[in-house]
Short mmCIF file of C-alpha atoms and ligand atoms in Angstrom, two decimals:
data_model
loop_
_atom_site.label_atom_id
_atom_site.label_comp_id
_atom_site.label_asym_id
_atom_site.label_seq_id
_atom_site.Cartn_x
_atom_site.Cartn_y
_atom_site.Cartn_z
CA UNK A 713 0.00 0.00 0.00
CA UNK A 714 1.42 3.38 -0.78
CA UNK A 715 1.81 6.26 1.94
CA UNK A 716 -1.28 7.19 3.25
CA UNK A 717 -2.27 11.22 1.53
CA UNK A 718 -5.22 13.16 1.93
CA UNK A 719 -5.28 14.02 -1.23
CA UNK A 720 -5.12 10.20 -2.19
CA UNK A 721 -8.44 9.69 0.10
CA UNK A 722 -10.06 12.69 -1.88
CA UNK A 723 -9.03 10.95 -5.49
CA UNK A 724 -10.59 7.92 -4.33
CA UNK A 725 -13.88 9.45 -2.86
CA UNK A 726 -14.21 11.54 -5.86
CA UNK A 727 -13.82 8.58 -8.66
CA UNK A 728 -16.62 6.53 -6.01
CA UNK A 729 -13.82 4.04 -5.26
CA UNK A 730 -15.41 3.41 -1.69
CA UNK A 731 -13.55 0.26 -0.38
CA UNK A 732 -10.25 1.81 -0.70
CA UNK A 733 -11.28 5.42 0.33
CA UNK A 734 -12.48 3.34 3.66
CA UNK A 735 -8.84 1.46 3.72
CA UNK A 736 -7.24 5.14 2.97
CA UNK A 737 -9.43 7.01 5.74
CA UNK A 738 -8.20 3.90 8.02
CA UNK A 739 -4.82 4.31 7.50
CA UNK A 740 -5.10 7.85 8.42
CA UNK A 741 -6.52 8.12 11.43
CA UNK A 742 -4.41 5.28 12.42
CA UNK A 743 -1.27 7.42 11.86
CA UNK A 744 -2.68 10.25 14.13
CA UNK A 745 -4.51 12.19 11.35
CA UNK A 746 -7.20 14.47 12.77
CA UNK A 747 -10.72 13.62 11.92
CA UNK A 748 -11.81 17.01 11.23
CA UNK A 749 -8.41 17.45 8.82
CA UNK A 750 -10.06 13.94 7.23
CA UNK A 751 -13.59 15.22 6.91
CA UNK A 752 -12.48 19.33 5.58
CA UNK A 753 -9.63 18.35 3.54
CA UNK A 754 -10.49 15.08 1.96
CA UNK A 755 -14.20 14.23 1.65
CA UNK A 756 -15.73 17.79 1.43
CA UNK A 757 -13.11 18.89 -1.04
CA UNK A 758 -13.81 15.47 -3.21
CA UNK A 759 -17.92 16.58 -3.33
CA UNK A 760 -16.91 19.90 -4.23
CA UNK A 761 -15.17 18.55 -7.44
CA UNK A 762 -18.25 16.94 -8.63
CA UNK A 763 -20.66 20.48 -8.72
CA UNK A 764 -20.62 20.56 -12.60
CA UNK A 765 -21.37 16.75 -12.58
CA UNK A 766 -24.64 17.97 -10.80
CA UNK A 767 -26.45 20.39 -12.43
CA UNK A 768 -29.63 20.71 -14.21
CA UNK A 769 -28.28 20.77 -17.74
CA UNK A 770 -25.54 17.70 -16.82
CA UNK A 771 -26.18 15.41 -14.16
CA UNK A 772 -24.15 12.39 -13.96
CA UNK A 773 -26.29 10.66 -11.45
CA UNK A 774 -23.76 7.57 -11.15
CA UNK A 775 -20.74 9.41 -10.80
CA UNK A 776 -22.48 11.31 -7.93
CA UNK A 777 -24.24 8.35 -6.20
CA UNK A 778 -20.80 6.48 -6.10
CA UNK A 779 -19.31 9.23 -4.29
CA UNK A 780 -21.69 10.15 -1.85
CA UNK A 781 -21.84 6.13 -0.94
CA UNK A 782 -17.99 6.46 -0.64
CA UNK A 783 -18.40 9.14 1.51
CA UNK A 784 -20.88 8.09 4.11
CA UNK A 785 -18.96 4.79 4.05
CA UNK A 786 -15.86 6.43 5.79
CA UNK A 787 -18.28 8.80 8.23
CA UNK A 788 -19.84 5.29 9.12
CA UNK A 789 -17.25 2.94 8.82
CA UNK A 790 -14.08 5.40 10.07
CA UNK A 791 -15.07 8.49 11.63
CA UNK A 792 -17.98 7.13 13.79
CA UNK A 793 -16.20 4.00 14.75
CA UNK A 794 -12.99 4.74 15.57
CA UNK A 795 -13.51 7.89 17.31
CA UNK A 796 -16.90 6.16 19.35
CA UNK A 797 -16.10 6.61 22.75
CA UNK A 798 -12.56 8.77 22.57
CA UNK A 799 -13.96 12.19 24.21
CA UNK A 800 -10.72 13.83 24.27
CA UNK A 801 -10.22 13.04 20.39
CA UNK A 802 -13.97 14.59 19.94
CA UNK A 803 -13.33 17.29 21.68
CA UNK A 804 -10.48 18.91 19.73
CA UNK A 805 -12.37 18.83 16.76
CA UNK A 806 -14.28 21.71 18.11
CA UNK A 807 -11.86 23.06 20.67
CA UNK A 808 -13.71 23.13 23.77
CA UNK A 809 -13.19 20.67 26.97
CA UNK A 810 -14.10 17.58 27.28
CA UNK A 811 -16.78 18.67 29.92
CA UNK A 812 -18.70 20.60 27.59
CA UNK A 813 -19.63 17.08 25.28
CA UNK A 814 -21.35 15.86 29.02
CA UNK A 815 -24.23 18.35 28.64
CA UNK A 816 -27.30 16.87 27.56
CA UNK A 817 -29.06 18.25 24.36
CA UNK A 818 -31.60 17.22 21.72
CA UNK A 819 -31.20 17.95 18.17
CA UNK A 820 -33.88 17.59 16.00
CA UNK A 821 -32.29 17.60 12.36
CA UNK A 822 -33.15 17.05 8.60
CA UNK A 823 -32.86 17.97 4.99
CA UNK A 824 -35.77 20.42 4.50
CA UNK A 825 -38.63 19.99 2.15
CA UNK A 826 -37.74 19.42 -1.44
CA UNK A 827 -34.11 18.48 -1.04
CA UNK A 828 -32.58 15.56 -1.13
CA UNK A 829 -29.38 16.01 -0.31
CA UNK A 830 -28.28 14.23 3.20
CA UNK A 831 -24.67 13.31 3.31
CA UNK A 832 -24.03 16.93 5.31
CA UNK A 833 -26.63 16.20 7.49
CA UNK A 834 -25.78 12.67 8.22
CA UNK A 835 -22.14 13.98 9.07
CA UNK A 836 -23.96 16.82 11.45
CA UNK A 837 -26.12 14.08 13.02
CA UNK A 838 -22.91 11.86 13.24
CA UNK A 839 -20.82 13.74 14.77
CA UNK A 840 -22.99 15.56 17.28
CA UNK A 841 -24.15 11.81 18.35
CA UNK A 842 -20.53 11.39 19.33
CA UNK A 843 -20.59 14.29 21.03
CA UNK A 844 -22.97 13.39 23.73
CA UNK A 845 -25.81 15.17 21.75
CA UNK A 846 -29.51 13.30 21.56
CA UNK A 847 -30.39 12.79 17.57
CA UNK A 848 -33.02 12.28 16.29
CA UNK A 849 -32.94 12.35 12.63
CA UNK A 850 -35.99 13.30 10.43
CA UNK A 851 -33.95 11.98 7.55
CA UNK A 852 -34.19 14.28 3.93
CA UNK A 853 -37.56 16.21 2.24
CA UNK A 854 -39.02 16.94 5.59
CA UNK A 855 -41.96 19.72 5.39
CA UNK A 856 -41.26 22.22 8.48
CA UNK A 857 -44.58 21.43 10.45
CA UNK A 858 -42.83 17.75 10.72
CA UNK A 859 -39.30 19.45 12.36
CA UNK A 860 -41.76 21.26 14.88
CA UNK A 861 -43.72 18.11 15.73
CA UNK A 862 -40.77 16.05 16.18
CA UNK A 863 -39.32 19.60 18.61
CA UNK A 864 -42.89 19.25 20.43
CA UNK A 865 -42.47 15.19 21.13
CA UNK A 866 -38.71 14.83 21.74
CA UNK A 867 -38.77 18.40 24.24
CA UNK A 868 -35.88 19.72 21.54
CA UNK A 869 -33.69 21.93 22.79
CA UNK A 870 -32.25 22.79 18.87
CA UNK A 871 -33.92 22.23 15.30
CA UNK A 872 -31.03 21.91 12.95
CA UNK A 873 -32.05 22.07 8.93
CA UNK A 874 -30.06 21.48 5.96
CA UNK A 875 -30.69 23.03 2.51
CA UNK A 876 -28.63 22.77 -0.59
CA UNK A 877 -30.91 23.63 -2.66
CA UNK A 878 -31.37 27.53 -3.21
CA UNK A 879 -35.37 26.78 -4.13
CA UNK A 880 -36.17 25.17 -0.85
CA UNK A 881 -35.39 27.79 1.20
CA UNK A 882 -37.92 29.43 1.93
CA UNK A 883 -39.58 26.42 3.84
CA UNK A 884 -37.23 26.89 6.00
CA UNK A 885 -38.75 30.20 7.00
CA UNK A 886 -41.47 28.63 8.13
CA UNK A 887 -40.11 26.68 10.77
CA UNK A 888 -40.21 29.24 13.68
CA UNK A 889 -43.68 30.83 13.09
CA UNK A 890 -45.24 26.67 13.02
CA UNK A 891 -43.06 26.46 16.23
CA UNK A 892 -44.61 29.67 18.17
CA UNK A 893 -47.78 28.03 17.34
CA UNK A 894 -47.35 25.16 19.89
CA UNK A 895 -45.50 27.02 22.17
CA UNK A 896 -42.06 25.88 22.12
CA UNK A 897 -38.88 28.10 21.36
CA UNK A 898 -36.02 25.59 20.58
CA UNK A 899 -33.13 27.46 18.97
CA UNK A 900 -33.06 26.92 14.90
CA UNK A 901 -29.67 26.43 12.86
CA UNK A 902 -29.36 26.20 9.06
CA UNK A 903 -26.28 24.52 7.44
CA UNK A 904 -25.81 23.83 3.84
CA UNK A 905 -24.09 25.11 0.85
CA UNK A 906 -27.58 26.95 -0.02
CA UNK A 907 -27.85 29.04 3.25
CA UNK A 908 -24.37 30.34 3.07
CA UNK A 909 -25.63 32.99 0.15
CA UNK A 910 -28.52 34.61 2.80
CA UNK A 911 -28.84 35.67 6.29
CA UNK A 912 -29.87 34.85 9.33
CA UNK A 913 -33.17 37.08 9.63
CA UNK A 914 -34.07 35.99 5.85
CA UNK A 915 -34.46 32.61 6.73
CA UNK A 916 -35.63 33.32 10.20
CA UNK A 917 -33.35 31.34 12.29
CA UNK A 918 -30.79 32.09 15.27
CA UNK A 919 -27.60 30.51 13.65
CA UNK A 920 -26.26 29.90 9.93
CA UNK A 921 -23.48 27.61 10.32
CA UNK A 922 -20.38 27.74 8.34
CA UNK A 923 -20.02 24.33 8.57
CA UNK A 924 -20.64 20.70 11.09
CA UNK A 925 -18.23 21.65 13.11
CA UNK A 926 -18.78 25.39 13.00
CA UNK A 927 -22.77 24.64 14.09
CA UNK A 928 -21.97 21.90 16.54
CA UNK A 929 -19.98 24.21 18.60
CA UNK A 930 -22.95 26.42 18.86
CA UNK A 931 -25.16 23.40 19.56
CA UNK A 932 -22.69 22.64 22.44
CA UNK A 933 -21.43 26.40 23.41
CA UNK A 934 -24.10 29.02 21.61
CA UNK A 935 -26.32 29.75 24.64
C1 LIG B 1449 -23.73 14.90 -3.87
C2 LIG B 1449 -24.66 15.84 -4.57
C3 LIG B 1449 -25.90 15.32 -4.98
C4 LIG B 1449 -26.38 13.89 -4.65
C5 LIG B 1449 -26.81 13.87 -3.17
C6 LIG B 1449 -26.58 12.49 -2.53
C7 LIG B 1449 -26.86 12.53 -1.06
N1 LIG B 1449 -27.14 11.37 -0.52
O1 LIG B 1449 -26.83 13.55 -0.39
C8 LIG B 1449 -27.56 13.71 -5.66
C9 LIG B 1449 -27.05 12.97 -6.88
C10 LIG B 1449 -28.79 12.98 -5.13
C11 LIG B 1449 -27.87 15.16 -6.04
C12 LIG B 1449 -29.04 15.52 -6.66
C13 LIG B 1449 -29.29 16.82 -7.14
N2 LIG B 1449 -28.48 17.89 -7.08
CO1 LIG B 1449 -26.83 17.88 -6.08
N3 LIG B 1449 -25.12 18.02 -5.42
C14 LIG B 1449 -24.28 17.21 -4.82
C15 LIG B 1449 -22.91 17.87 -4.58
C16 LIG B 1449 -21.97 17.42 -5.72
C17 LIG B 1449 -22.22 17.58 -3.26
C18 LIG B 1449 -23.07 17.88 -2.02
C19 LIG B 1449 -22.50 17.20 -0.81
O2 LIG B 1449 -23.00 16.18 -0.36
N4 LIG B 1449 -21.38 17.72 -0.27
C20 LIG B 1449 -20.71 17.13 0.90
C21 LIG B 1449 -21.43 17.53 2.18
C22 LIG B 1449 -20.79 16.91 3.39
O3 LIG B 1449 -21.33 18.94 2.26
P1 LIG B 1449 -22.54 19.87 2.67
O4 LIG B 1449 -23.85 19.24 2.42
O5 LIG B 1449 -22.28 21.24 2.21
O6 LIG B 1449 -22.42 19.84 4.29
C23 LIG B 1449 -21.39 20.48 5.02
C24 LIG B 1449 -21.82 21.86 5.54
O7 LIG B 1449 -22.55 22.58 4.59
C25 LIG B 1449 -22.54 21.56 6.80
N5 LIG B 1449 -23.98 21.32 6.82
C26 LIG B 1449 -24.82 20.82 5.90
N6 LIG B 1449 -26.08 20.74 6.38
C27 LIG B 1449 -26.04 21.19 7.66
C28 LIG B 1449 -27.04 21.32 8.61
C29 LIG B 1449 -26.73 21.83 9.86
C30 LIG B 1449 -27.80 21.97 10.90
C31 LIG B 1449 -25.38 22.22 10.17
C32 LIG B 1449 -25.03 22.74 11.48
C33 LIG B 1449 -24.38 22.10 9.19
C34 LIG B 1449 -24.71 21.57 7.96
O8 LIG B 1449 -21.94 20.37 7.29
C35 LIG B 1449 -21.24 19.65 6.28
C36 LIG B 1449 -19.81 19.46 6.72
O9 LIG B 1449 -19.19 20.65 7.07
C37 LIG B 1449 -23.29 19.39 -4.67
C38 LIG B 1449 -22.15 20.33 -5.05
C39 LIG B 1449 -21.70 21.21 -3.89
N7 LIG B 1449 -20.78 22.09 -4.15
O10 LIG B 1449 -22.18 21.15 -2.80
C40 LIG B 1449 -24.46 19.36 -5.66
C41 LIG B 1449 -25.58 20.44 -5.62
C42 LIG B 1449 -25.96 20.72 -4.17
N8 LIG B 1449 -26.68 19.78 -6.33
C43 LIG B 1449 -27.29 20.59 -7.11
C44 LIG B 1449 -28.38 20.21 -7.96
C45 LIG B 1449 -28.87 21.25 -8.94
C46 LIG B 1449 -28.95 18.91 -7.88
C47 LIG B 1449 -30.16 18.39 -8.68
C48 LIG B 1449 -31.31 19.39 -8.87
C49 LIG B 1449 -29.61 17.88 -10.02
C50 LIG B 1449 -30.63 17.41 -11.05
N9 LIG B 1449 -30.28 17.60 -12.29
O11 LIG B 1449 -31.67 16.84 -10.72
C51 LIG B 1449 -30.59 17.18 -7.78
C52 LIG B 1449 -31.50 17.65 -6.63
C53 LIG B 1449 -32.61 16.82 -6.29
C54 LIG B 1449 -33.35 17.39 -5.07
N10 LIG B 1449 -34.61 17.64 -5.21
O12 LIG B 1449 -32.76 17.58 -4.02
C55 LIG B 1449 -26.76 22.01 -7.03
C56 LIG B 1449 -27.67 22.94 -6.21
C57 LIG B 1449 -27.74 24.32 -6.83
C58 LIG B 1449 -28.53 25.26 -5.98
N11 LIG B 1449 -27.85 26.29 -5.49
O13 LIG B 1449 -29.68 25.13 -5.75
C59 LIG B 1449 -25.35 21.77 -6.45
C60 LIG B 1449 -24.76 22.93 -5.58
C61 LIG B 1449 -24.37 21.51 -7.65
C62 LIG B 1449 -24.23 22.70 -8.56
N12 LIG B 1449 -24.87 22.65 -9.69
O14 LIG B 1449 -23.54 23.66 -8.27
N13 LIG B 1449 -26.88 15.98 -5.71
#
């Protein structure tokens, strides 16, 4: 096997080549690599490369689909389960103590209505599971009265939504006014490539994060 490279596990991601990107990942975090230098320098950089494979004029479904599977592969098969249980490790990804990953929240989180894209979430979800954080995941396409009913049941402290899509946005407006209705005043963060081009008071929410680990650190710090 040649020297493990980040850019190596980014190739392979990229081209959908998921048994070695999991054997790559492996190798990495086995020599001391960071997870979060994993995660922000070889898988999101390897999506990235595929935008013009995903467009409405060219969309090269199987390219795309053999990524993304490559992708969640190492979150699930790397990330999650070599960093289960290692609370110092977790906690320098978003450099706070390890105490702060012992208070108890619940995240509500999905893909809003109309967009399918999960992987982001899944890696939110993932990694704030890790982190001591209740999930529970409404999985991609949700409508907003559906975040707010899951808020009401599970006592939510945060809703967290994911867009990607510039058209489904404004659904995502809709989330606080449905949540006023029955009384409950969880916090609301939106993450996504989408909700990076608007602001906070557009979309009606208390915190656009820059990126997973940008919006779990204000799931475990932000009030
Ligand atoms: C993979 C992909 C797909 C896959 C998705 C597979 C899956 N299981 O998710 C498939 C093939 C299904 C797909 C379909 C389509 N796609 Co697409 N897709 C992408 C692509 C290449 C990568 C997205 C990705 O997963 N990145 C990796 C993840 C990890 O990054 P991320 O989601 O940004 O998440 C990070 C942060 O943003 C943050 N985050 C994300 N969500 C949240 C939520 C919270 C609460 C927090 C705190 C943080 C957070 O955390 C993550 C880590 O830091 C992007 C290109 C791009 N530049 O993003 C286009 C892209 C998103 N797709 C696009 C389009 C147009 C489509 C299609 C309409 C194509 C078509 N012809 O039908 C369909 C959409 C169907 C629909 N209704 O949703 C456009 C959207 C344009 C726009 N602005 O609206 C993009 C930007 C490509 C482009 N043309 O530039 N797509």
């Amino acid at each position: 096997m040649p020297m493990a490279d980040i850019s190596r596990l980014a190739m392979l991601v990229e081209a959908g080549e998921n048994t070695d990107a999991v054997a790559e990942a492996d190798l990495l975090i086995s020599l001391g690599i960071p997870a979060k230098t994993i995660i922000n320098e070889g898988l999101i950089p390897a999506l990235q490369s595929l935008k013009d494979k995903c467009t409405t004029e060219n969309f090269q479904l199987l390219d795309v689909l053999l990524a993304s599977r490559a992708m969640s592969e190492v979150i699930d098969q790397v990330i999650a389960r070599k960093l289960e249980g290692h609370m110092d490790l977790i906690a320098n990804m978003y450099e706070v103590a390890n105490k702060s990953l012992t208070k108890t929240k619940t995240l509500v989180i999905g893909t809003i209505q109309g967009d399918v894209h999960d992987l982001g979430k899944h890696l939110v979800a993932t990694l704030s599971r890790m982190s001591g954080i209740k999930v529970i995941n409404l999985g991609k396409d949700v409508p907003p009265e559906v975040f707010v009913e899951a808020a009401v049941r599970e006592k939510a402290d945060v809703i967290g939504v994911s867009s990607l899509m510039t058209v489904c946005l404004p659904a995502i407006n809709e989330i606080r006014q449905l949540a006023q209705k029955k009384a409950i005043y969880p916090r609301i963060v939106a993450g996504g490539a989408a909700v990076q081009q608007v602001d906070d008071g557009y979309l009606d929410v208390d915190y656009i994060a820059f990126d997973a680990f940008d919006g779990i650190n204000y799931f475990l710090n932000g009030w």
